Short mmCIF file of C-alpha atoms in Angstrom, two decimals:
data_model
loop_
_atom_site.label_atom_id
_atom_site.label_comp_id
_atom_site.label_asym_id
_atom_site.label_seq_id
_atom_site.Cartn_x
_atom_site.Cartn_y
_atom_site.Cartn_z
CA MET A 1 128.18 84.66 65.09
CA PRO A 2 127.26 84.11 68.69
CA PHE A 3 127.73 86.49 71.06
CA PRO A 4 130.46 86.03 74.09
CA PRO A 5 128.12 85.96 77.09
CA PRO A 6 128.21 88.73 79.27
CA PRO A 7 130.92 89.50 82.27
CA ARG A 8 130.29 87.89 85.42
CA THR A 9 128.86 90.98 87.74
CA PRO A 10 129.01 90.77 91.94
CA SER A 11 125.23 89.95 93.20
CA GLY A 12 124.51 93.37 94.21
CA LEU A 13 124.82 94.88 91.22
CA ARG A 14 122.37 92.07 89.82
CA ARG A 15 119.93 92.97 92.71
CA ARG A 16 120.09 97.11 92.15
CA THR A 17 119.46 96.27 88.71
CA LEU A 18 116.11 94.48 89.47
CA LEU A 19 115.14 96.69 91.61
CA ALA A 20 115.23 99.56 88.96
CA SER A 21 113.93 97.38 86.53
CA THR A 22 111.26 96.63 88.59
CA ALA A 23 110.59 100.56 89.07
CA GLY A 24 111.21 101.73 85.68
CA ALA A 25 107.96 98.65 85.00
CA ALA A 26 105.65 100.68 87.13
CA LEU A 27 106.51 104.40 84.78
CA LEU A 28 106.30 101.87 82.21
CA VAL A 29 102.79 100.44 83.35
CA GLY A 30 101.66 103.77 84.13
CA CYS A 31 103.05 105.70 81.27
CA SER A 32 101.63 103.04 78.38
CA SER A 33 98.08 102.44 79.57
CA GLY A 34 95.10 103.78 78.21
CA GLY A 35 97.01 104.18 74.77
CA ASP A 36 94.60 101.70 72.78
CA SER A 37 91.87 103.23 73.70
CA GLY A 38 89.06 102.40 70.68
CA LYS A 39 90.61 99.27 69.41
CA GLY A 40 87.66 97.63 70.51
CA GLY A 41 89.83 95.21 73.00
CA GLU A 42 88.70 93.28 75.69
CA SER A 43 90.81 95.30 77.97
CA VAL A 44 89.65 98.43 77.26
CA ALA A 45 86.31 97.38 78.36
CA ALA A 46 87.67 95.74 82.05
CA SER A 47 89.63 99.13 82.50
CA PRO A 48 87.33 101.81 82.92
CA SER A 49 85.64 98.97 85.80
CA VAL A 50 88.85 98.49 87.19
CA THR A 51 89.71 102.21 87.60
CA GLU A 52 86.48 103.11 89.17
CA VAL A 53 86.62 100.25 91.87
CA ALA A 54 89.93 101.20 92.86
CA ARG A 55 89.50 105.20 92.50
CA ALA A 56 85.99 104.73 94.98
CA ARG A 57 88.56 102.63 97.33
CA ALA A 58 91.30 105.00 97.37
CA ALA A 59 87.97 107.87 98.30
CA ARG A 60 86.41 105.39 101.02
CA GLU A 61 90.32 105.10 102.30
CA SER A 62 91.31 108.69 102.46
CA ALA A 63 87.55 109.60 104.32
CA GLY A 64 88.53 106.79 106.71
CA LEU A 65 91.66 108.48 107.35
CA VAL A 66 90.10 112.26 107.99
CA ALA A 67 87.59 110.54 110.00
CA ARG A 68 90.58 108.49 111.89
CA TYR A 69 92.02 112.83 112.28
CA ASP A 70 88.55 114.34 113.24
CA THR A 71 88.54 111.24 116.43
CA VAL A 72 92.32 111.88 117.30
CA LEU A 73 90.91 116.24 116.51
CA ALA A 74 88.52 115.56 118.85
CA ALA A 75 90.05 113.76 121.19
CA HIS A 76 93.04 116.33 121.80
CA PRO A 77 92.11 119.56 120.33
CA ALA A 78 95.32 121.03 121.18
CA LEU A 79 97.08 119.14 118.63
CA THR A 80 95.26 121.06 115.93
CA ALA A 81 97.43 123.55 114.40
CA ARG A 82 99.83 120.38 113.88
CA LEU A 83 97.41 118.36 112.60
CA ALA A 84 95.00 120.78 110.49
CA PRO A 85 97.18 120.92 107.85
CA LEU A 86 97.80 117.18 107.13
CA ARG A 87 94.02 116.22 107.14
CA ALA A 88 92.96 119.38 104.55
CA GLU A 89 96.13 117.70 102.51
CA VAL A 90 93.90 114.38 103.13
CA VAL A 91 90.53 115.78 102.42
CA ARG A 92 92.14 117.11 99.10
CA HIS A 93 93.20 113.30 98.10
CA VAL A 94 89.47 112.20 98.87
CA GLU A 95 88.44 114.69 96.10
CA ALA A 96 91.10 113.67 93.70
CA PHE A 97 89.88 110.44 93.77
CA GLY A 98 86.55 111.91 93.20
CA GLY A 99 85.03 111.67 96.63
CA SER A 100 82.73 113.64 98.47
CA GLY A 101 84.22 116.90 99.54
CA GLN A 102 81.57 117.39 102.49
CA THR A 103 84.36 116.55 104.37
CA SER A 104 86.53 119.81 103.37
CA ALA A 105 85.15 121.39 106.28
CA SER A 106 87.72 122.43 109.13
CA PRO A 107 88.61 120.17 111.33
CA SER A 108 86.52 120.83 114.66
CA PRO A 109 87.03 119.59 117.71
CA SER A 110 83.38 118.11 117.47
CA ALA A 111 83.37 116.34 114.86
CA SER A 112 83.13 112.59 114.99
CA PRO A 113 83.40 109.52 111.69
CA SER A 114 80.33 108.19 111.11
CA PRO A 115 79.98 104.94 111.24
CA SER A 116 79.82 103.89 107.57
CA THR A 117 82.54 106.04 106.99
CA ALA A 118 84.85 104.53 109.94
CA SER A 119 84.82 100.77 108.90
CA ALA A 120 85.18 101.53 104.83
CA SER A 121 89.13 101.59 105.43
CA PRO A 122 91.32 99.59 107.99
CA SER A 123 92.85 103.05 108.40
CA ALA A 124 89.70 104.41 110.36
CA ALA A 125 90.11 102.33 113.47
CA ALA A 126 86.21 101.91 115.30
CA SER A 127 88.50 102.06 118.45
CA PRO A 128 88.53 105.46 120.61
CA SER A 129 91.44 107.99 120.34
CA PRO A 130 94.48 106.60 122.46
CA ALA A 131 94.22 108.44 126.20
CA ALA A 132 97.44 110.04 125.46
CA GLU A 133 98.33 112.60 122.67
CA LYS A 134 102.22 110.43 121.66
CA GLU A 135 99.88 107.33 121.41
CA ALA A 136 97.64 109.09 119.23
CA LEU A 137 100.05 110.49 117.09
CA SER A 138 101.57 107.54 116.76
CA GLY A 139 98.12 105.47 115.72
CA LEU A 140 97.47 108.33 112.54
CA ALA A 141 101.35 107.53 111.52
CA ASP A 142 100.86 103.62 111.60
CA ALA A 143 97.31 104.67 109.85
CA GLU A 144 98.67 106.65 106.86
CA ARG A 145 101.92 104.59 106.76
CA ARG A 146 99.94 101.52 106.41
CA LEU A 147 97.85 103.20 103.68
CA ALA A 148 100.59 104.29 101.56
CA ASP A 149 102.15 101.05 101.83
CA SER A 150 98.40 99.43 100.51
CA ARG A 151 98.18 102.17 98.09
CA ALA A 152 101.78 101.40 96.67
CA ALA A 153 101.50 97.56 96.16
CA ALA A 154 98.71 98.61 93.97
CA LEU A 155 100.51 100.36 91.34
CA MET A 156 101.20 97.66 89.00
CA GLU A 157 97.40 96.61 89.22
CA VAL A 158 95.80 100.33 87.82
CA PRO A 159 96.23 101.82 84.87
CA GLY A 160 98.24 105.15 84.28
CA GLU A 161 96.95 108.17 85.25
CA LEU A 162 95.17 106.33 88.81
CA ALA A 163 98.69 104.69 89.10
CA ARG A 164 100.19 107.93 89.40
CA LEU A 165 97.82 109.27 91.59
CA LEU A 166 98.38 106.30 93.91
CA ALA A 167 102.01 106.89 93.91
CA SER A 168 101.66 110.50 94.80
CA VAL A 169 99.45 110.27 97.11
CA ALA A 170 101.35 107.07 98.26
CA ALA A 171 104.49 109.20 98.65
CA ALA A 172 102.27 112.37 100.54
CA GLY A 173 100.86 109.62 103.41
CA ALA A 174 104.49 108.27 103.42
CA ALA A 175 105.65 111.64 104.14
CA HIS A 176 102.73 112.26 107.08
CA ALA A 177 103.79 109.02 108.88
CA TYR A 178 107.03 110.38 109.21
CA LEU A 179 105.88 114.08 110.21
CA LEU A 180 103.60 112.77 112.77
CA THR A 181 106.02 110.79 114.73
CA GLU A 182 108.96 114.11 114.60
CA GLY A 183 107.92 116.27 117.02
CA PRO A 184 107.14 119.59 116.77
CA ARG A 185 110.12 121.45 115.87
#
């Protein structure tokens, strides 16, 4: 006996359902990967290299963002109190992705990015810091936002634990962008 077709729903509900399904799929991908280790499949052999490449790229991008913070701090030492906690969190992101903890030193106004770090990521612009503090903060916010968007887009391509880490760091980057665009309170 065939089932009757479902009642017609408004188009808005379908869009919400699609968005919820996409978000749920992302969570399921994140939660379900890694469970087939040891089964001898081809995807198991490829997963570590995909994970390693994604982790290394994320660590480089975060290190580039630390370098960008250092550039702004060198140009605007008056922003140290405001930027130091955000920079410290980005340093923790570098370490969480397996990057070097060398950037974990406290921010100093004389710190400047190395050429290899500055070119490692689009978030680390090679151009000097803007002269005005407001422009410098806006540039940092844009870099945080671009990196957060890039990490959110990469979620579906990486396995579980790394997807969760990317999602968490992307959320932190979005929060940083917000804090950088809001004036001191």
